CSV table of C-alpha atoms in Angstrom, one decimal:
chain,number,residue,atom,x,y,z
A,277,MET,CA,-20.0,-1.7,-32.3
A,278,GLU,CA,-19.1,-2.2,-28.7
A,279,TYR,CA,-22.8,-2.2,-27.7
A,280,ILE,CA,-23.6,-4.8,-30.4
A,281,SER,CA,-20.8,-7.0,-29.2
A,282,SER,CA,-22.1,-6.7,-25.6
A,283,ALA,CA,-25.7,-7.5,-26.7
A,284,LEU,CA,-24.6,-10.6,-28.6
A,285,TYR,CA,-22.5,-11.8,-25.6
A,286,TYR,CA,-25.5,-11.6,-23.3
A,287,VAL,CA,-27.7,-13.3,-25.9
A,288,PHE,CA,-25.5,-16.4,-25.7
A,289,HIS,CA,-24.8,-15.9,-21.9
A,290,PRO,CA,-28.2,-15.0,-20.5
A,291,TYR,CA,-27.2,-16.1,-16.9
A,292,GLN,CA,-24.6,-13.3,-17.0
A,293,LEU,CA,-27.2,-10.7,-17.7
A,294,ARG,CA,-29.4,-12.3,-15.0
A,295,ASP,CA,-26.7,-11.9,-12.4
A,296,ILE,CA,-26.1,-8.2,-13.4
A,297,LEU,CA,-29.8,-7.4,-13.1
A,298,LYS,CA,-30.1,-9.4,-9.9
A,299,TRP,CA,-27.4,-7.2,-8.3
A,300,LYS,CA,-28.9,-4.0,-9.6
A,301,ILE,CA,-32.5,-4.8,-8.5
A,302,GLN,CA,-32.1,-6.9,-5.4
A,303,HIS,CA,-29.0,-5.4,-3.8
A,304,ASN,CA,-29.9,-3.2,-0.8
A,305,GLN,CA,-27.2,-0.7,0.1
A,306,ILE,CA,-26.5,-0.5,3.8
A,307,TYR,CA,-25.2,3.1,3.5
A,308,ARG,CA,-25.6,5.4,0.5
A,309,LEU,CA,-23.0,7.9,-0.7
A,310,ASN,CA,-24.3,11.4,-1.2
A,311,LEU,CA,-21.8,14.0,-2.6
A,312,GLY,CA,-24.3,16.7,-3.2
A,313,ASN,CA,-22.9,19.2,-0.6
A,314,GLU,CA,-19.4,17.9,-0.5
A,315,SER,CA,-16.2,19.9,-1.4
A,316,GLU,CA,-14.8,19.9,-4.9
A,317,SER,CA,-11.8,17.9,-3.7
A,318,ARG,CA,-13.9,15.2,-2.2
A,319,LYS,CA,-16.0,14.9,-5.4
A,320,VAL,CA,-12.8,14.6,-7.4
A,321,CYS,CA,-11.4,11.9,-5.0
A,322,PHE,CA,-14.6,9.8,-5.4
A,323,LYS,CA,-14.4,10.2,-9.2
A,324,PHE,CA,-10.8,8.8,-9.1
A,325,LEU,CA,-12.0,6.0,-6.9
A,326,ASP,CA,-14.5,5.0,-9.6
A,327,GLN,CA,-11.8,5.1,-12.2
A,328,THR,CA,-9.2,3.1,-10.3
A,329,GLY,CA,-11.2,0.1,-9.4
A,330,ARG,CA,-14.8,-0.8,-10.1
A,331,SER,CA,-15.3,-3.5,-7.5
A,332,PHE,CA,-13.3,-1.7,-4.8
A,333,SER,CA,-15.2,1.5,-5.5
A,334,ALA,CA,-18.5,-0.2,-5.1
A,335,VAL,CA,-17.7,-1.6,-1.6
A,336,ILE,CA,-15.9,1.5,-0.4
A,337,LYS,CA,-18.9,3.7,-1.2
A,338,GLU,CA,-21.1,1.5,0.9
A,339,LEU,CA,-18.9,1.6,4.0
A,340,HIS,CA,-20.1,2.9,7.4
A,341,PRO,CA,-20.0,6.8,7.3
A,342,GLU,CA,-17.2,6.7,9.9
A,343,LEU,CA,-15.0,4.9,7.5
A,344,LEU,CA,-16.1,6.1,4.1
A,345,VAL,CA,-13.8,9.0,3.5
A,346,PRO,CA,-10.8,7.7,5.5
A,347,ILE,CA,-10.8,4.4,3.5
A,348,CYS,CA,-11.3,6.2,0.2
A,349,ILE,CA,-8.3,8.4,0.9
A,350,PHE,CA,-6.3,5.5,2.2
A,351,TYR,CA,-7.0,3.6,-1.0
A,352,LEU,CA,-6.1,6.6,-3.3
A,353,VAL,CA,-2.8,7.3,-1.5
A,354,LEU,CA,-1.7,3.7,-1.9
A,355,ARG,CA,-3.0,3.7,-5.5
A,356,GLY,CA,-0.7,6.7,-6.1
A,357,LEU,CA,2.3,4.7,-4.7
A,358,ASP,CA,1.3,1.7,-6.8
A,359,THR,CA,1.1,3.9,-10.0
A,360,ILE,CA,4.7,5.0,-9.4
A,361,GLU,CA,6.0,1.5,-8.7
A,362,ASP,CA,4.2,0.0,-11.7
A,363,ASP,CA,5.6,2.4,-14.3
A,364,PRO,CA,8.7,0.9,-16.0
A,365,SER,CA,9.4,4.3,-17.8
A,366,ILE,CA,10.5,5.8,-14.4
A,367,SER,CA,14.2,5.1,-13.7
A,368,VAL,CA,14.9,2.9,-10.7
A,369,LYS,CA,16.8,5.7,-9.0
A,370,ALA,CA,14.0,8.2,-9.5
A,371,LYS,CA,11.3,5.6,-8.6
A,372,ALA,CA,13.1,4.7,-5.3
A,373,ALA,CA,13.3,8.4,-4.3
A,374,LEU,CA,9.6,9.0,-5.0
A,375,LEU,CA,8.5,5.9,-3.1
A,376,ARG,CA,10.6,6.6,0.0
A,377,GLY,CA,9.5,10.2,0.1
A,378,PHE,CA,5.8,9.6,-0.6
A,379,GLU,CA,4.7,9.9,3.1
A,380,ASP,CA,6.1,13.4,3.1
A,381,VAL,CA,4.0,14.6,0.1
A,382,LEU,CA,0.8,13.9,2.1
A,383,VAL,CA,1.3,17.3,3.8
A,384,LYS,CA,2.6,19.3,0.9
A,385,ASP,CA,-0.1,21.5,-0.3
A,386,GLY,CA,-0.5,21.5,-4.1
A,387,TRP,CA,1.9,18.5,-4.7
A,388,THR,CA,1.3,16.7,-8.0
A,389,TYR,CA,3.3,14.4,-10.2
A,390,ASP,CA,3.2,14.2,-14.0
A,391,GLY,CA,6.2,12.0,-14.7
A,392,ASN,CA,4.2,8.8,-15.5
A,393,ARG,CA,4.1,7.5,-19.1
A,394,PRO,CA,0.9,8.6,-20.9
A,395,GLU,CA,-0.6,5.1,-21.1
A,396,GLU,CA,-0.2,4.5,-17.3
A,397,LYS,CA,-3.7,3.6,-16.1
A,398,ASP,CA,-3.9,5.9,-13.1
A,399,ARG,CA,-1.7,8.7,-14.3
A,400,GLU,CA,-4.4,11.3,-13.8
A,401,LEU,CA,-4.7,10.5,-10.1
A,402,LEU,CA,-1.1,11.7,-9.5
A,403,VAL,CA,-1.6,14.7,-11.9
A,404,HIS,CA,-4.4,15.9,-9.7
A,405,PHE,CA,-3.1,14.4,-6.4
A,406,HIS,CA,-3.5,17.8,-4.6
A,407,HIS,CA,-7.2,16.9,-4.2
A,408,VAL,CA,-6.2,13.8,-2.3
A,409,ILE,CA,-3.8,15.8,-0.1
A,410,ASN,CA,-6.6,18.3,0.7
A,411,GLU,CA,-8.9,15.5,1.9
A,412,TYR,CA,-6.1,13.7,3.8
A,413,LYS,CA,-5.3,16.8,5.8
A,414,ALA,CA,-9.0,17.1,6.7
A,415,LEU,CA,-9.1,13.7,8.3
A,416,LYS,CA,-9.0,13.0,12.1
A,417,PRO,CA,-5.4,12.8,13.4
A,418,ALA,CA,-5.7,9.1,14.2
A,419,CYS,CA,-6.8,8.3,10.6
A,420,ARG,CA,-3.9,10.4,9.2
A,421,LEU,CA,-1.4,8.6,11.4
A,422,ILE,CA,-2.6,5.1,10.1
A,423,ILE,CA,-2.4,6.2,6.5
A,424,LYS,CA,1.0,7.8,7.0
A,425,ASP,CA,2.4,4.7,8.8
A,426,ILE,CA,1.3,2.3,6.1
A,427,THR,CA,2.5,4.7,3.4
A,428,ARG,CA,5.9,4.7,5.0
A,429,VAL,CA,6.1,0.9,5.3
A,430,MET,CA,4.8,0.4,1.7
A,431,GLY,CA,6.9,3.1,0.1
A,432,ASN,CA,10.1,2.0,1.6
A,433,GLY,CA,9.4,-1.7,1.0
A,434,MET,CA,8.6,-1.0,-2.7
A,435,ALA,CA,11.8,1.0,-3.0
A,436,ASP,CA,13.8,-1.9,-1.5
A,437,PHE,CA,12.5,-4.2,-4.2
A,438,CYS,CA,12.2,-1.9,-7.3
A,439,HIS,CA,15.8,-2.7,-8.4
A,440,LYS,CA,15.1,-6.4,-8.1
A,441,VAL,CA,11.8,-6.6,-10.0
A,442,THR,CA,12.8,-4.2,-12.8
A,443,LEU,CA,15.0,-6.3,-15.0
A,444,ASN,CA,17.7,-5.1,-17.4
A,445,ASN,CA,17.7,-8.7,-18.8
A,446,PRO,CA,14.2,-10.2,-18.9
A,447,ASP,CA,15.7,-13.7,-18.7
A,448,LYS,CA,16.8,-13.1,-15.1
A,449,ALA,CA,14.3,-12.8,-12.3
A,450,GLY,CA,15.0,-10.5,-9.4
A,451,VAL,CA,12.9,-12.0,-6.6
A,452,MET,CA,14.9,-15.1,-5.8
A,453,THR,CA,13.3,-16.9,-2.9
A,454,ILE,CA,9.9,-17.6,-1.5
A,455,VAL,CA,10.9,-15.7,1.6
A,456,GLU,CA,11.7,-12.6,-0.5
A,457,TYR,CA,8.4,-13.0,-2.4
A,458,ASP,CA,6.4,-13.1,0.9
A,459,LEU,CA,8.3,-10.0,2.1
A,460,TYR,CA,7.5,-8.2,-1.1
A,461,CYS,CA,3.8,-9.1,-0.8
A,462,TYR,CA,3.8,-7.9,2.8
A,463,TYR,CA,5.1,-4.5,1.8
A,464,VAL,CA,2.7,-4.0,-1.0
A,465,ALA,CA,-0.4,-5.6,0.4
A,466,GLY,CA,0.0,-7.3,3.8
A,467,CYS,CA,0.7,-4.1,5.6
A,468,VAL,CA,-2.5,-2.7,4.1
A,469,GLY,CA,-4.5,-5.4,5.9
A,470,GLU,CA,-2.9,-4.2,9.2
A,471,GLY,CA,-3.8,-0.6,8.4
A,472,LEU,CA,-7.4,-1.4,7.6
A,473,THR,CA,-7.7,-3.4,10.8
A,474,ARG,CA,-6.4,-0.4,12.8
A,475,SER,CA,-8.9,1.8,10.9
A,476,PHE,CA,-11.9,-0.5,11.8
A,477,ILE,CA,-10.8,-0.5,15.4
A,478,GLU,CA,-10.3,3.2,15.5
A,479,ALA,CA,-13.9,3.6,14.3
A,480,GLN,CA,-15.0,1.2,17.1
A,481,LEU,CA,-16.6,-1.1,14.5
A,482,CYS,CA,-14.3,-4.1,15.0
A,483,ASN,CA,-13.1,-6.2,17.8
A,484,SER,CA,-9.6,-5.0,18.9
A,485,SER,CA,-8.5,-8.6,19.5
A,486,LEU,CA,-7.9,-8.9,15.7
A,487,LEU,CA,-4.7,-6.9,16.3
A,488,ASP,CA,-3.4,-9.7,18.3
A,489,TYR,CA,-3.3,-11.9,15.2
A,490,PRO,CA,-1.4,-9.9,12.6
A,491,LYS,CA,-0.9,-13.0,10.4
A,492,LEU,CA,-4.6,-13.0,9.6
A,493,SER,CA,-4.7,-9.5,8.2
A,494,ARG,CA,-1.4,-10.0,6.4
A,495,SER,CA,-2.8,-13.1,4.7
A,496,MET,CA,-5.8,-11.0,3.6
A,497,GLY,CA,-3.5,-8.7,1.6
A,498,ALA,CA,-1.1,-11.4,0.5
A,499,PHE,CA,-3.9,-13.5,-1.0
A,500,LEU,CA,-5.1,-10.5,-3.2
A,501,GLN,CA,-1.6,-9.5,-4.2
A,502,LYS,CA,-0.4,-13.0,-5.1
A,503,THR,CA,-3.5,-13.5,-7.2
A,504,ASN,CA,-2.7,-10.3,-9.1
A,505,ILE,CA,0.9,-11.4,-9.5
A,506,ILE,CA,-0.2,-14.7,-11.0
A,507,ARG,CA,-2.8,-13.1,-13.3
A,508,ASP,CA,-0.5,-10.3,-14.5
A,509,VAL,CA,2.6,-12.5,-15.2
A,510,SER,CA,2.6,-11.9,-19.0
A,511,GLU,CA,2.0,-8.2,-18.8
A,512,ASP,CA,4.8,-7.8,-16.2
A,513,HIS,CA,7.2,-9.9,-18.4
A,514,GLY,CA,6.4,-7.6,-21.3
A,515,ASP,CA,7.5,-4.7,-19.1
A,516,HIS,CA,10.7,-6.6,-18.2
A,517,ARG,CA,9.6,-7.2,-14.6
A,518,CYS,CA,9.3,-10.4,-12.7
A,519,PHE,CA,7.6,-11.1,-9.3
A,520,TRP,CA,7.5,-14.9,-9.5
A,521,PRO,CA,10.3,-16.2,-7.2
A,522,LYS,CA,13.2,-18.0,-8.9
A,523,GLN,CA,12.9,-20.7,-6.2
A,524,ILE,CA,9.7,-21.8,-7.9
A,525,TRP,CA,10.1,-21.1,-11.6
A,526,SER,CA,13.6,-22.5,-11.8
A,527,LYS,CA,12.2,-26.0,-11.1
A,528,TYR,CA,10.5,-25.9,-14.5
A,529,VAL,CA,12.7,-23.8,-16.9
A,530,SER,CA,16.2,-22.5,-17.1
A,531,ASP,CA,15.3,-18.9,-17.9
A,532,PHE,CA,12.1,-17.1,-16.8
A,533,ALA,CA,11.4,-16.1,-20.4
A,534,ASP,CA,11.1,-19.8,-21.4
A,535,LEU,CA,7.8,-19.9,-19.6
A,536,PHE,CA,6.3,-17.9,-22.5
A,537,LYS,CA,7.5,-20.1,-25.3
A,538,PRO,CA,4.8,-22.4,-26.7
A,539,GLU,CA,7.0,-25.5,-26.6
A,540,ASN,CA,7.2,-25.1,-22.8
A,541,CYS,CA,3.4,-24.9,-22.3
A,542,GLU,CA,3.2,-27.9,-19.9
A,543,ALA,CA,6.2,-26.7,-17.8
A,544,ALA,CA,4.6,-23.2,-17.6
A,545,LEU,CA,1.3,-24.6,-16.5
A,546,ASP,CA,3.0,-26.8,-13.8
A,547,CYS,CA,4.9,-23.7,-12.6
A,548,SER,CA,1.7,-21.6,-12.4
A,549,SER,CA,0.1,-24.5,-10.5
A,550,GLU,CA,2.8,-24.1,-7.8
A,551,MET,CA,2.2,-20.4,-7.7
A,552,VAL,CA,-1.5,-20.9,-7.2
A,553,LEU,CA,-0.7,-23.4,-4.4
A,554,ASN,CA,1.4,-20.8,-2.7
A,555,ALA,CA,-1.4,-18.3,-2.9
A,556,LEU,CA,-4.1,-20.8,-1.7
A,557,GLU,CA,-2.2,-21.4,1.5
A,558,HIS,CA,-3.5,-18.0,2.7
A,559,ALA,CA,-7.1,-18.9,2.2
A,560,LYS,CA,-7.7,-20.4,5.6
A,561,ASP,CA,-6.3,-17.3,7.4
A,562,CYS,CA,-8.6,-15.1,5.3
A,563,LEU,CA,-11.7,-17.1,6.3
A,564,VAL,CA,-10.7,-16.9,10.0
A,565,TYR,CA,-10.2,-13.1,9.7
A,566,LEU,CA,-13.5,-12.6,7.9
A,567,ALA,CA,-15.3,-14.6,10.5
A,568,GLY,CA,-14.2,-12.0,13.1
A,569,LEU,CA,-15.9,-9.1,11.3
A,570,ASN,CA,-19.4,-8.4,12.6
A,571,GLU,CA,-20.3,-5.0,11.0
A,572,GLN,CA,-21.9,-5.8,7.7
A,573,SER,CA,-20.4,-3.0,5.6
A,574,ILE,CA,-16.9,-3.9,6.7
A,575,PHE,CA,-17.5,-7.5,6.0
A,576,ASN,CA,-18.7,-6.7,2.5
A,577,PHE,CA,-15.7,-4.4,2.0
A,578,CYS,CA,-13.3,-7.2,2.9
A,579,ALA,CA,-15.1,-10.2,1.5
A,580,VAL,CA,-15.9,-9.0,-2.0
A,581,PRO,CA,-12.2,-8.6,-3.1
A,582,GLN,CA,-11.4,-12.0,-1.5
A,583,SER,CA,-14.2,-13.7,-3.4
A,584,MET,CA,-13.1,-12.2,-6.6
A,585,ALA,CA,-9.5,-13.2,-5.9
A,586,ILE,CA,-10.4,-16.9,-5.5
A,587,ALA,CA,-12.6,-16.7,-8.6
A,588,THR,CA,-9.7,-15.2,-10.6
A,589,LEU,CA,-7.3,-17.8,-9.2
A,590,GLU,CA,-9.6,-20.5,-10.5
A,591,LEU,CA,-9.7,-18.8,-13.9
A,592,CYS,CA,-5.8,-18.7,-14.0
A,593,PHE,CA,-5.3,-22.3,-12.8
A,594,ARG,CA,-4.1,-24.6,-15.6
A,595,ASN,CA,-4.9,-21.8,-18.2
A,596,PRO,CA,-2.4,-21.5,-21.1
A,597,ALA,CA,-3.7,-18.0,-21.8
A,598,LEU,CA,-1.9,-16.9,-18.7
A,599,PHE,CA,1.3,-16.8,-20.7
A,600,GLU,CA,-0.1,-15.0,-23.8
A,601,ARG,CA,0.9,-11.4,-24.1
A,602,ASP,CA,-2.4,-9.7,-25.0
A,603,VAL,CA,-4.9,-11.8,-23.2
A,604,ASN,CA,-6.7,-10.1,-20.2
A,605,ILE,CA,-7.7,-12.8,-17.7
A,606,LYS,CA,-10.6,-11.3,-15.9
A,607,ILE,CA,-13.8,-12.6,-14.4
A,608,SER,CA,-16.9,-11.5,-16.2
A,609,ARG,CA,-19.1,-8.6,-15.0
A,610,GLY,CA,-22.0,-11.0,-14.4
A,611,ASP,CA,-19.8,-13.3,-12.3
A,612,ALA,CA,-18.6,-10.2,-10.4
A,613,CYS,CA,-22.2,-9.2,-9.6
A,614,GLN,CA,-23.0,-12.7,-8.5
A,615,LEU,CA,-20.0,-12.8,-6.2
A,616,MET,CA,-20.9,-9.4,-4.7
A,617,PHE,CA,-24.5,-10.4,-4.2
A,618,GLU,CA,-23.5,-13.6,-2.4
A,619,CYS,CA,-21.0,-11.8,-0.1
A,620,THR,CA,-23.8,-9.5,1.1
A,621,GLN,CA,-25.4,-12.6,2.5
A,622,GLY,CA,-22.7,-12.7,5.2
A,623,LEU,CA,-20.2,-15.3,6.1
A,624,PRO,CA,-22.4,-18.3,4.8
A,625,GLY,CA,-22.5,-16.6,1.4
A,626,LEU,CA,-18.7,-16.2,1.3
A,627,CYS,CA,-18.2,-19.7,2.5
A,628,ARG,CA,-20.3,-21.0,-0.4
A,629,ILE,CA,-18.1,-19.0,-2.9
A,630,VAL,CA,-14.8,-20.2,-1.5
A,631,SER,CA,-16.0,-23.8,-1.3
A,632,ARG,CA,-17.3,-23.7,-4.9
A,633,TYR,CA,-14.1,-22.4,-6.4
A,634,ALA,CA,-11.8,-24.6,-4.2
A,635,ARG,CA,-13.7,-27.6,-5.6
A,636,ARG,CA,-13.3,-26.3,-9.2
A,637,ILE,CA,-9.6,-25.9,-8.7
A,638,LYS,CA,-9.3,-29.4,-7.2
A,639,THR,CA,-11.3,-30.8,-10.2
A,640,LYS,CA,-9.0,-29.1,-12.7
A,641,ASN,CA,-6.0,-30.3,-10.8
A,642,SER,CA,-7.2,-33.9,-10.8
A,643,LEU,CA,-7.8,-33.8,-14.5
A,644,SER,CA,-4.3,-32.5,-15.3
A,645,ALA,CA,-1.5,-34.8,-16.4
A,646,THR,CA,0.8,-33.6,-13.6
A,647,ASN,CA,-1.4,-33.6,-10.6
A,648,LEU,CA,0.0,-31.4,-7.8
A,649,SER,CA,-1.3,-33.3,-4.8
A,650,GLU,CA,-0.7,-30.4,-2.4
A,651,ILE,CA,-3.4,-28.4,-4.2
A,652,ASN,CA,-6.0,-31.1,-3.4
A,653,THR,CA,-4.8,-31.0,0.3
A,654,VAL,CA,-5.2,-27.2,0.6
A,655,CYS,CA,-8.6,-27.2,-1.1
A,656,ASP,CA,-9.8,-30.0,1.1
A,657,THR,CA,-8.5,-28.2,4.2
A,658,VAL,CA,-10.4,-25.0,3.3
A,659,CYS,CA,-13.6,-26.9,2.5
A,660,TYR,CA,-13.3,-28.8,5.8
A,661,LEU,CA,-12.9,-25.6,7.7
A,662,ILE,CA,-16.0,-24.3,6.1
A,663,TYR,CA,-17.9,-27.5,6.8
A,664,THR,CA,-17.0,-27.6,10.5
A,665,SER,CA,-17.8,-23.9,11.1
A,666,GLU,CA,-21.4,-24.2,9.7
């Protein structure tokens, strides 16, 4: 039945099938992953990489050989942290202890964790985490240090916030101010940008001057994280969690739960518009950071998630489905393939993507009853930056 549904979808959306085939046929991999003679642990790690994120897996597996395994393990370690933080079935006290101690488990042979609820997406990663530990311990000391440093920052930051975002009363939001919101996004994503930059430099594949501008790499992570927080608002609310800052949502409703009531649809859309505006303010820094990457596989690795983020943000913007419980807002596979293909054309391809979706967001905003003028300003600024850099 699933195959029939897919076939019918592509009959009525032939351009989607075209983009998928274009990616498969015309995409030339810079580096190819070959696991034929690798250890069992390494094969298991790449299997979990495929399971945790389709787009991330694709770009990681095409990284320069010097970065391939370190970035794979870096991603899986942080995915393990995220799987603990995301699980509402783990008590706040137990969750905080696990998060704060996670850097220590990286050197504990055989460590695994089976305390996640059965439906948790990446539960199996932690159940078999000893494979990740094996590969982590085989990395170069400098790579281990980077992963350990970021794991410590992220784990402790998540622990600081887990009592705030896990709500006993779903009508009360824990993250109160935009400053708190930005700090949370730094802990769970911005610091990752710093760690990746250090990894690129350690491999001598990136200009070390990027370390002099930490705001750029932090914006790279924040843009991705804020897009996910906007997209997942209904799912998080269903799990009695809230990441949207009260400083924003309280302008539109008295209680956070009111955003999900049909009679408050316009107020909810206006609130989400301000959340999108907050995320878009990182777009300029992201473009500047990406312009500083010269090695093609690193550029692809960084640019693909950013392109998908702005496409997802446009999909969320002024979309009532954002506040419906069982609706999964996600760009299509065909669109994802098209974005990946354009990113492989380098900075000009990425600029076309960002400009295209910025214009679409601006058009949607202009057509809405409550036009948020700052959205237009940010979109114009991004498009102007692209125009002047060509």
